[in-house]
Amino acid sequence: MRNTVDASSCSADGNNCEKYFEMLQKYDKMLYDFVQAEILHSIGGGVDATRFANDDVYKRDTILGISMTLDDGVFQTALSLAVHYSIPQWDLYMTHLEYLFSESSISAAVIKERIEKFKICEKLLQHKKAFETRLKDYIYPGVSGKDHEKLLMCLSLLEDCGDNEDYLKVKPSVHKKLLNKFKAAMKNIDYKKVMSPDLSAIYLTDIVNDSNVHMFAKVASDIPKKNGVFYEPSNIYRFWAQKYFFEGNAPNSKIPTTKSEWLHRYESCSNLLQRLDPADVLELVNYIIFSEKAFEKMSVDCRSDIVKRIIKFCRGKSSMHKSNILLSTEWSEAASSLNALHLHLQRLEDETLVQLRDSFDPKVKVYCKEFDLSKSDIEKLQCLLARIVLEGPDLDLLKTFISCCPSEIGWEPSDAYMKAIDVICEQIKHPLNSSFTCFKEISPIQALEAILQDMTKQQEELMMIEGMATEILNEFCQDSEVPVATRLSILQLLEKTNFISPEYCDLLLLYRTQAVVSSTWPGLQVSEEEVKDEFQRKLLFDSLLCQCQAVEHFSSLSKLLSHWPPFTPSESWSCCDEPWTKLLCGLVSLSTKEALSTAMNILEKALSYPKFGFENCQEVFQKVKEQNSILHIMKCALITNHDSLHSKAVDLLGNATQITTDDYDSELLDLILKRSLTAQIISTDLYKPVIEFLLHCQDDRVQEDYKTMDTVIKELHEAGYCFEAGSLALIKNSIHTGLSTFSSAIRVLRE
């Protein structure tokens, strides 16, 4: 095709010839790409030929991808394609090297062979900085700490890049020396764990033993630990000493059980102790005397004797190094610190603490353990005392533990209560930062309620902190970072326990209002101005009433009326202006069974307000009457104490043509008995359900007077219904006591 175009170029139009030639080049390139893609596909590359021909990014990724192989032919194909498509060979060699290291099945020997065969290092070292970065960021992190040969090879490559320090401040050449020493001493050692500042202490303690401790000590200064510093030989010997003390020098070593055996175990550590510096001696004491293992395995007396011996050792060291003032002072200070710990152990032998340790209460045992391991640290003891308050509170137990604390703590029970309240406030604001485990079982609000209730009971002893606690909590409730619902809960607790300050009552009112409004009308914000006085609250009420369109809206509005102080009626008010009346009439107007049932519940609340009088009840009754529901008309009247409404309801009942089961429930039947209306409804279809309900009530263990058979019989008799009263008396007296159940009574009544 090229020849054809070239031959015709002399006679054809120059522009057309150039155009055709460009098209030919384009399609020739696409054909070449397609053929190459087909070849790649045929060798198992899974290549999309069409996409390879049209997508340059896909083409590059594909060529780099096929370089990830041990097949020399495929790799050579990748190299030739990289040249043809102008893909940097450096990228291809780097990708191939990353592949070799990432495959666990490829040994270090194979990697070395391919590096030499294809002169990979020669190519990659042309860009040392980029090569070093890829080695550090992609290759080294993926090599297992136990694959020593691959690690050595990777470190050698890094060394070739300039032997620069890594983030641990260790050069690759140093890494290689360390790794060679480690793998010679321990075949399966995880080099990366040894060199990890976060893991090394635990890992070294786990692997150190009598045969390798000296090797690790020699290279300690090259092993990094936290805070950018390196280990010292003393640290390594301490790891072995604390491990040896509890486990011995062999897997099956006998664990000491008696005081003499533990003292003997300590004496066998004397050679290791000589190799420790003062700081590591203190760390060793913390581990072998004040760890949970020590608490569980050794008596206080035994631990005390060991500390005395270590104090003697430190004093001897101080005297030995008198010529070195600095070192002598360090040993002397270590002895002083240990002396304070010894005093703490002596304190643990106090009779009071001994009795507490023998307690059967698991919680007290935990407190004793925490006291023991505190080493009389003031902050830890204060946290313990606060914990006793948070998990109790138990004032007597708190006093007992305070009496066992060193005088330096300077705390009274009231201080522990205040600390506990501070902890609760902090827990509410930062729930993820707490070190107090009690909040896993109880909420901060529950803990606060228990504390405030206890403060109420223990007023004589805790009176001095009532004002302080109230002030702290009241101020906390103004913190905008604390959710409104939480602040409301705290203020309600303060109100419940009579700790709320008068000036914060308005704040409580605001939070209550905001909580109700936000839950029902999410988009509506209530300001302090809108609830600060009665006039503003009335405006807010009217505004919300206009927005009530569902039962839950009216229910929420009734909650607001319950939270707010009662409104004072003005001279111009009619009964229809009274808030409860307006709310109930609006709710009834929804004309649903749910609305009517809810209205009955709200009516009971409204009746507890003195201003909600007969006229208001009558207005609501008229509104309910319009709904033609016998059940709710009767309930609305009988819930009130107004006889005239009772009579109106009974009259309406008498005019009803038919009564069905939908027209009454147990609550209504109970109200009829309670209002002594059995005689008045005797001519209605409701009489029989009332009597059945009455008989059913005879099974109740606790029975109100108005539900007794005698009460109803007397009521019927006095109303002149002697036959009905006699029939009921006959039922009562003729039933065998063994048959006096609801079902048998109903059967007799029907007969």
mmCIF file of C-alpha atoms in Angstrom, residues 244-552:
data_model
loop_
_atom_site.group_PDB
_atom_site.id
_atom_site.type_symbol
_atom_site.label_atom_id
_atom_site.label_comp_id
_atom_site.label_asym_id
_atom_site.label_seq_id
_atom_site.Cartn_x
_atom_site.Cartn_y
_atom_site.Cartn_z
ATOM 1 C CA TYR A 244 13.174 -15.095 83.532
ATOM 2 C CA PHE A 245 11.709 -14.031 86.889
ATOM 3 C CA PHE A 246 8.247 -15.343 86.047
ATOM 4 C CA GLU A 247 9.020 -18.061 83.474
ATOM 5 C CA GLY A 248 12.505 -19.352 84.253
ATOM 6 C CA ASN A 249 15.139 -20.139 81.633
ATOM 7 C CA ALA A 250 13.431 -23.153 80.078
ATOM 8 C CA PRO A 251 9.919 -23.841 78.758
ATOM 9 C CA ASN A 252 9.213 -26.373 81.502
ATOM 10 C CA SER A 253 10.812 -24.468 84.375
ATOM 11 C CA LYS A 254 9.038 -24.828 87.708
ATOM 12 C CA ILE A 255 7.090 -21.719 88.662
ATOM 13 C CA PRO A 256 7.740 -20.657 92.295
ATOM 14 C CA THR A 257 4.788 -20.915 94.654
ATOM 15 C CA THR A 258 6.158 -20.089 98.108
ATOM 16 C CA LYS A 259 7.846 -16.990 99.439
ATOM 17 C CA SER A 260 11.202 -18.744 99.783
ATOM 18 C CA GLU A 261 11.021 -19.989 96.193
ATOM 19 C CA TRP A 262 10.257 -16.506 94.880
ATOM 20 C CA LEU A 263 13.123 -15.031 96.903
ATOM 21 C CA HIS A 264 15.405 -17.704 95.498
ATOM 22 C CA ARG A 265 14.224 -16.846 91.977
ATOM 23 C CA TYR A 266 15.058 -13.199 92.647
ATOM 24 C CA GLU A 267 18.539 -14.093 93.895
ATOM 25 C CA SER A 268 19.153 -16.073 90.718
ATOM 26 C CA CYS A 269 18.587 -12.811 88.806
ATOM 27 C CA SER A 270 21.461 -11.061 90.605
ATOM 28 C CA ASN A 271 23.874 -11.354 87.664
ATOM 29 C CA LEU A 272 21.322 -9.711 85.375
ATOM 30 C CA LEU A 273 20.604 -7.038 87.961
ATOM 31 C CA GLN A 274 24.255 -6.030 87.876
ATOM 32 C CA ARG A 275 23.907 -5.178 84.182
ATOM 33 C CA LEU A 276 20.947 -2.807 84.632
ATOM 34 C CA ASP A 277 21.092 0.947 84.953
ATOM 35 C CA PRO A 278 18.950 2.735 87.605
ATOM 36 C CA ALA A 279 16.049 3.432 85.229
ATOM 37 C CA ASP A 280 15.823 -0.216 84.184
ATOM 38 C CA VAL A 281 15.974 -1.366 87.801
ATOM 39 C CA LEU A 282 12.865 0.726 88.485
ATOM 40 C CA GLU A 283 11.176 -0.678 85.372
ATOM 41 C CA LEU A 284 12.044 -4.195 86.504
ATOM 42 C CA VAL A 285 10.473 -3.559 89.909
ATOM 43 C CA ASN A 286 7.335 -2.225 88.244
ATOM 44 C CA TYR A 287 7.076 -5.446 86.250
ATOM 45 C CA ILE A 288 7.960 -8.070 88.855
ATOM 46 C CA ILE A 289 6.358 -6.377 91.874
ATOM 47 C CA PHE A 290 3.505 -4.191 90.598
ATOM 48 C CA SER A 291 2.121 -6.133 87.663
ATOM 49 C CA GLU A 292 -1.026 -8.243 87.644
ATOM 50 C CA LYS A 293 1.181 -11.341 87.556
ATOM 51 C CA ALA A 294 2.928 -10.234 90.728
ATOM 52 C CA PHE A 295 -0.383 -9.393 92.400
ATOM 53 C CA GLU A 296 -1.773 -12.842 91.630
ATOM 54 C CA LYS A 297 1.310 -14.980 92.299
ATOM 55 C CA MET A 298 3.105 -13.388 95.270
ATOM 56 C CA SER A 299 2.058 -12.283 98.727
ATOM 57 C CA VAL A 300 2.475 -8.672 99.795
ATOM 58 C CA ASP A 301 5.079 -9.784 102.326
ATOM 59 C CA CYS A 302 7.118 -11.540 99.635
ATOM 60 C CA ARG A 303 6.983 -8.555 97.291
ATOM 61 C CA SER A 304 7.994 -6.276 100.151
ATOM 62 C CA ASP A 305 11.067 -8.399 100.934
ATOM 63 C CA ILE A 306 12.187 -8.364 97.298
ATOM 64 C CA VAL A 307 11.895 -4.572 97.149
ATOM 65 C CA LYS A 308 13.956 -4.270 100.349
ATOM 66 C CA ARG A 309 16.713 -6.330 98.746
ATOM 67 C CA ILE A 310 16.675 -4.212 95.603
ATOM 68 C CA ILE A 311 16.864 -1.045 97.735
ATOM 69 C CA LYS A 312 19.948 -2.476 99.404
ATOM 70 C CA PHE A 313 21.395 -3.261 95.970
ATOM 71 C CA CYS A 314 20.798 0.319 94.751
ATOM 72 C CA ARG A 315 22.389 1.835 97.827
ATOM 73 C CA GLY A 316 25.401 -0.399 97.319
ATOM 74 C CA LYS A 317 25.665 0.754 93.705
ATOM 75 C CA SER A 318 25.450 4.378 94.813
ATOM 76 C CA SER A 319 28.327 3.878 97.245
ATOM 77 C CA MET A 320 30.343 2.004 94.635
ATOM 78 C CA HIS A 321 30.143 4.921 92.176
ATOM 79 C CA LYS A 322 30.964 7.751 94.578
ATOM 80 C CA SER A 323 33.692 8.909 92.240
ATOM 81 C CA ASN A 324 31.049 9.425 89.550
ATOM 82 C CA ILE A 325 28.717 11.923 91.214
ATOM 83 C CA LEU A 326 26.100 11.795 88.474
ATOM 84 C CA LEU A 327 25.850 7.996 88.436
ATOM 85 C CA SER A 328 25.953 7.793 92.228
ATOM 86 C CA THR A 329 23.076 10.285 92.421
ATOM 87 C CA GLU A 330 21.034 8.270 89.926
ATOM 88 C CA TRP A 331 21.399 5.129 92.025
ATOM 89 C CA SER A 332 20.593 7.066 95.193
ATOM 90 C CA GLU A 333 17.435 8.498 93.606
ATOM 91 C CA ALA A 334 16.440 5.016 92.462
ATOM 92 C CA ALA A 335 16.794 3.805 96.057
ATOM 93 C CA SER A 336 14.573 6.683 97.247
ATOM 94 C CA SER A 337 11.913 5.833 94.660
ATOM 95 C CA LEU A 338 12.004 2.197 95.707
ATOM 96 C CA ASN A 339 11.736 3.202 99.342
ATOM 97 C CA ALA A 340 8.464 4.998 98.535
ATOM 98 C CA LEU A 341 7.226 1.820 96.849
ATOM 99 C CA HIS A 342 8.224 -0.172 99.912
ATOM 100 C CA LEU A 343 6.162 2.165 102.098
ATOM 101 C CA HIS A 344 3.226 1.527 99.776
ATOM 102 C CA LEU A 345 3.644 -2.233 100.217
ATOM 103 C CA GLN A 346 3.730 -1.775 103.984
ATOM 104 C CA ARG A 347 0.514 0.227 103.698
ATOM 105 C CA LEU A 348 -1.086 -2.760 101.965
ATOM 106 C CA GLU A 349 -0.574 -4.792 105.145
ATOM 107 C CA ASP A 350 -2.912 -2.461 107.047
ATOM 108 C CA GLU A 351 -5.643 -4.473 108.767
ATOM 109 C CA THR A 352 -8.381 -2.512 106.996
ATOM 110 C CA LEU A 353 -7.046 -3.367 103.549
ATOM 111 C CA VAL A 354 -6.489 -6.980 104.552
ATOM 112 C CA GLN A 355 -10.170 -7.230 105.496
ATOM 113 C CA LEU A 356 -11.198 -5.577 102.243
ATOM 114 C CA ARG A 357 -9.097 -8.054 100.248
ATOM 115 C CA ASP A 358 -10.960 -10.887 101.982
ATOM 116 C CA SER A 359 -14.324 -9.443 100.958
ATOM 117 C CA PHE A 360 -16.702 -11.646 98.990
ATOM 118 C CA ASP A 361 -17.804 -8.663 96.920
ATOM 119 C CA PRO A 362 -16.009 -8.945 93.539
ATOM 120 C CA LYS A 363 -16.217 -5.190 93.064
ATOM 121 C CA VAL A 364 -14.362 -4.554 96.337
ATOM 122 C CA LYS A 365 -11.708 -7.073 95.308
ATOM 123 C CA VAL A 366 -11.175 -5.135 92.077
ATOM 124 C CA TYR A 367 -10.809 -1.906 94.056
ATOM 125 C CA CYS A 368 -8.228 -3.565 96.303
ATOM 126 C CA LYS A 369 -6.278 -4.739 93.282
ATOM 127 C CA GLU A 370 -6.358 -1.252 91.781
ATOM 128 C CA PHE A 371 -5.221 0.225 95.103
ATOM 129 C CA ASP A 372 -2.382 -2.304 95.261
ATOM 130 C CA LEU A 373 -1.113 -1.614 91.742
ATOM 131 C CA SER A 374 -1.441 2.161 92.120
ATOM 132 C CA LYS A 375 1.901 2.313 93.977
ATOM 133 C CA SER A 376 0.274 5.120 96.008
ATOM 134 C CA ASP A 377 0.356 7.357 92.959
ATOM 135 C CA ILE A 378 -1.902 10.270 93.920
ATOM 136 C CA GLU A 379 -3.559 10.594 90.513
ATOM 137 C CA LYS A 380 -4.292 6.865 90.311
ATOM 138 C CA LEU A 381 -5.733 6.838 93.822
ATOM 139 C CA GLN A 382 -7.941 9.811 93.021
ATOM 140 C CA CYS A 383 -9.240 7.979 89.960
ATOM 141 C CA LEU A 384 -9.935 4.927 92.127
ATOM 142 C CA LEU A 385 -11.910 6.980 94.644
ATOM 143 C CA ALA A 386 -13.872 8.607 91.825
ATOM 144 C CA ARG A 387 -14.556 5.158 90.396
ATOM 145 C CA ILE A 388 -16.002 4.008 93.732
ATOM 146 C CA VAL A 389 -18.414 6.942 93.577
ATOM 147 C CA LEU A 390 -19.276 6.321 89.925
ATOM 148 C CA GLU A 391 -19.942 2.623 90.430
ATOM 149 C CA GLY A 392 -21.753 2.949 93.750
ATOM 150 C CA PRO A 393 -21.855 5.319 95.208
ATOM 151 C CA ASP A 394 -20.997 3.830 98.608
ATOM 152 C CA LEU A 395 -19.997 6.511 101.096
ATOM 153 C CA ASP A 396 -18.848 4.090 103.800
ATOM 154 C CA LEU A 397 -16.645 2.139 101.390
ATOM 155 C CA LEU A 398 -15.282 5.408 100.041
ATOM 156 C CA LYS A 399 -14.348 6.558 103.544
ATOM 157 C CA THR A 400 -12.598 3.260 104.194
ATOM 158 C CA PHE A 401 -10.400 3.567 101.116
ATOM 159 C CA ILE A 402 -9.652 7.226 101.834
ATOM 160 C CA SER A 403 -8.462 6.212 105.304
ATOM 161 C CA CYS A 404 -5.971 3.824 103.670
ATOM 162 C CA CYS A 405 -4.559 6.441 101.303
ATOM 163 C CA PRO A 406 -1.378 8.374 102.101
ATOM 164 C CA SER A 407 -1.956 11.741 103.742
ATOM 165 C CA GLU A 408 -0.560 13.503 100.669
ATOM 166 C CA ILE A 409 -3.782 12.823 98.795
ATOM 167 C CA GLY A 410 -5.569 15.403 100.956
ATOM 168 C CA TRP A 411 -9.048 14.254 99.949
ATOM 169 C CA GLU A 412 -12.365 14.097 101.755
ATOM 170 C CA PRO A 413 -15.367 12.115 100.440
ATOM 171 C CA SER A 414 -16.735 15.324 98.942
ATOM 172 C CA ASP A 415 -13.639 15.620 96.733
ATOM 173 C CA ALA A 416 -14.278 12.165 95.299
ATOM 174 C CA TYR A 417 -17.880 13.099 94.526
ATOM 175 C CA MET A 418 -16.771 16.276 92.761
ATOM 176 C CA LYS A 419 -14.149 14.340 90.797
ATOM 177 C CA ALA A 420 -16.829 11.839 89.754
ATOM 178 C CA ILE A 421 -19.073 14.655 88.519
ATOM 179 C CA ASP A 422 -16.155 16.110 86.540
ATOM 180 C CA VAL A 423 -15.515 12.679 85.012
ATOM 181 C CA ILE A 424 -19.179 12.392 83.998
ATOM 182 C CA CYS A 425 -19.124 15.814 82.337
ATOM 183 C CA GLU A 426 -15.951 14.901 80.479
ATOM 184 C CA GLN A 427 -17.421 11.550 79.433
ATOM 185 C CA ILE A 428 -20.482 13.262 77.989
ATOM 186 C CA LYS A 429 -18.354 15.670 75.954
ATOM 187 C CA HIS A 430 -15.690 13.152 74.910
ATOM 188 C CA PRO A 431 -17.212 9.655 75.130
ATOM 189 C CA LEU A 432 -14.310 7.953 73.335
ATOM 190 C CA ASN A 433 -11.559 9.229 75.622
ATOM 191 C CA SER A 434 -12.632 7.787 78.954
ATOM 192 C CA SER A 435 -10.534 5.307 80.910
ATOM 193 C CA PHE A 436 -13.435 4.477 83.245
ATOM 194 C CA THR A 437 -14.872 1.098 82.297
ATOM 195 C CA CYS A 438 -18.073 1.646 84.283
ATOM 196 C CA PHE A 439 -19.522 3.611 81.353
ATOM 197 C CA LYS A 440 -19.686 0.389 79.356
ATOM 198 C CA GLU A 441 -22.448 -0.786 81.698
ATOM 199 C CA ILE A 442 -24.202 2.431 82.687
ATOM 200 C CA SER A 443 -24.659 5.744 80.942
ATOM 201 C CA PRO A 444 -23.139 8.942 82.348
ATOM 202 C CA ILE A 445 -26.652 10.244 83.054
ATOM 203 C CA GLN A 446 -27.483 7.131 85.103
ATOM 204 C CA ALA A 447 -24.264 7.517 87.069
ATOM 205 C CA LEU A 448 -25.032 11.187 87.692
ATOM 206 C CA GLU A 449 -28.539 10.382 88.901
ATOM 207 C CA ALA A 450 -27.177 7.858 91.408
ATOM 208 C CA ILE A 451 -24.638 10.399 92.681
ATOM 209 C CA LEU A 452 -27.185 13.203 93.078
ATOM 210 C CA GLN A 453 -29.613 10.900 94.862
ATOM 211 C CA ASP A 454 -26.864 9.768 97.215
ATOM 212 C CA MET A 455 -25.893 13.379 97.874
ATOM 213 C CA THR A 456 -29.510 14.019 98.822
ATOM 214 C CA LYS A 457 -29.442 11.112 101.288
ATOM 215 C CA GLN A 458 -26.037 12.060 102.706
ATOM 216 C CA GLN A 459 -26.745 15.770 103.049
ATOM 217 C CA GLU A 460 -25.046 16.126 106.421
ATOM 218 C CA GLU A 461 -21.682 14.907 105.158
ATOM 219 C CA LEU A 462 -21.883 16.212 101.601
ATOM 220 C CA MET A 463 -23.684 19.491 102.219
ATOM 221 C CA MET A 464 -20.566 21.541 101.553
ATOM 222 C CA ILE A 465 -20.372 20.430 97.906
ATOM 223 C CA GLU A 466 -24.039 20.758 96.987
ATOM 224 C CA GLY A 467 -23.573 24.312 95.804
ATOM 225 C CA MET A 468 -20.375 23.490 93.911
ATOM 226 C CA ALA A 469 -21.914 20.475 92.199
ATOM 227 C CA THR A 470 -25.007 22.447 91.288
ATOM 228 C CA GLU A 471 -22.939 25.280 89.841
ATOM 229 C CA ILE A 472 -20.746 22.936 87.776
ATOM 230 C CA LEU A 473 -23.722 21.072 86.328
ATOM 231 C CA ASN A 474 -25.770 24.192 85.699
ATOM 232 C CA GLU A 475 -22.873 25.781 83.836
ATOM 233 C CA PHE A 476 -22.276 22.537 81.951
ATOM 234 C CA CYS A 477 -25.859 22.690 80.734
ATOM 235 C CA GLN A 478 -25.083 25.959 78.978
ATOM 236 C CA ASP A 479 -22.256 24.416 76.950
ATOM 237 C CA SER A 480 -23.320 24.535 73.306
ATOM 238 C CA GLU A 481 -21.085 21.541 72.494
ATOM 239 C CA VAL A 482 -23.328 19.293 74.588
ATOM 240 C CA PRO A 483 -26.467 18.023 72.791
ATOM 241 C CA VAL A 484 -29.696 19.707 73.900
ATOM 242 C CA ALA A 485 -31.267 16.366 74.834
ATOM 243 C CA THR A 486 -28.368 15.620 77.191
ATOM 244 C CA ARG A 487 -28.495 19.062 78.783
ATOM 245 C CA LEU A 488 -32.221 18.638 79.248
ATOM 246 C CA SER A 489 -31.713 15.264 80.945
ATOM 247 C CA ILE A 490 -29.206 16.776 83.373
ATOM 248 C CA LEU A 491 -31.441 19.728 84.211
ATOM 249 C CA GLN A 492 -34.355 17.365 84.783
ATOM 250 C CA LEU A 493 -32.168 15.349 87.147
ATOM 251 C CA LEU A 494 -31.238 18.512 89.010
ATOM 252 C CA GLU A 495 -34.898 19.429 89.245
ATOM 253 C CA LYS A 496 -35.838 15.934 90.404
ATOM 254 C CA THR A 497 -33.196 15.953 93.142
ATOM 255 C CA ASN A 498 -33.807 19.606 94.100
ATOM 256 C CA PHE A 499 -30.348 20.697 93.009
ATOM 257 C CA ILE A 500 -31.429 23.097 90.292
ATOM 258 C CA SER A 501 -30.772 26.781 90.870
ATOM 259 C CA PRO A 502 -33.753 29.126 90.409
ATOM 260 C CA GLU A 503 -31.969 31.040 87.673
ATOM 261 C CA TYR A 504 -31.651 27.846 85.630
ATOM 262 C CA CYS A 505 -35.349 26.980 85.692
ATOM 263 C CA ASP A 506 -35.860 29.132 82.596
ATOM 264 C CA LEU A 507 -33.071 27.225 80.878
ATOM 265 C CA LEU A 508 -34.771 23.938 81.729
ATOM 266 C CA LEU A 509 -38.014 25.284 80.300
ATOM 267 C CA LEU A 510 -36.241 26.291 77.090
ATOM 268 C CA TYR A 511 -34.535 22.912 76.651
ATOM 269 C CA ARG A 512 -37.754 21.039 77.293
ATOM 270 C CA THR A 513 -39.532 23.161 74.732
ATOM 271 C CA GLN A 514 -36.750 22.766 72.177
ATOM 272 C CA ALA A 515 -36.660 18.994 72.682
ATOM 273 C CA VAL A 516 -40.402 18.614 72.066
ATOM 274 C CA VAL A 517 -40.568 21.038 69.148
ATOM 275 C CA SER A 518 -37.475 19.706 67.356
ATOM 276 C CA SER A 519 -38.751 16.121 67.547
ATOM 277 C CA THR A 520 -42.116 17.037 66.009
ATOM 278 C CA TRP A 521 -41.305 20.034 63.818
ATOM 279 C CA PRO A 522 -37.642 19.472 62.820
ATOM 280 C CA GLY A 523 -37.343 22.669 60.824
ATOM 281 C CA LEU A 524 -38.620 24.902 63.612
ATOM 282 C CA GLN A 525 -36.190 26.668 65.946
ATOM 283 C CA VAL A 526 -37.315 27.934 69.344
ATOM 284 C CA SER A 527 -35.402 30.820 70.888
ATOM 285 C CA GLU A 528 -35.081 31.818 74.510
ATOM 286 C CA GLU A 529 -37.212 34.898 73.803
ATOM 287 C CA GLU A 530 -40.158 32.725 72.777
ATOM 288 C CA VAL A 531 -40.438 31.008 76.153
ATOM 289 C CA LYS A 532 -39.178 33.670 78.535
ATOM 290 C CA ASP A 533 -42.641 34.826 79.669
ATOM 291 C CA GLU A 534 -46.270 33.747 79.542
ATOM 292 C CA PHE A 535 -47.254 36.099 76.736
ATOM 293 C CA GLN A 536 -44.506 34.799 74.432
ATOM 294 C CA ARG A 537 -45.364 31.197 75.286
ATOM 295 C CA LYS A 538 -49.001 31.870 74.433
ATOM 296 C CA LEU A 539 -47.960 33.198 71.033
ATOM 297 C CA LEU A 540 -45.773 30.144 70.471
ATOM 298 C CA PHE A 541 -48.621 27.841 71.500
ATOM 299 C CA ASP A 542 -51.068 29.471 69.087
ATOM 300 C CA SER A 543 -48.483 29.302 66.307
ATOM 301 C CA LEU A 544 -47.851 25.607 66.879
ATOM 302 C CA LEU A 545 -51.560 24.851 67.195
ATOM 303 C CA CYS A 546 -52.078 26.266 63.711
ATOM 304 C CA GLN A 547 -49.457 23.820 62.431
ATOM 305 C CA CYS A 548 -51.033 20.762 64.057
ATOM 306 C CA GLN A 549 -52.262 18.437 61.339
ATOM 307 C CA ALA A 550 -51.820 14.997 62.878
ATOM 308 C CA VAL A 551 -52.398 13.238 66.183
ATOM 309 C CA GLU A 552 -48.691 13.267 67.062
#
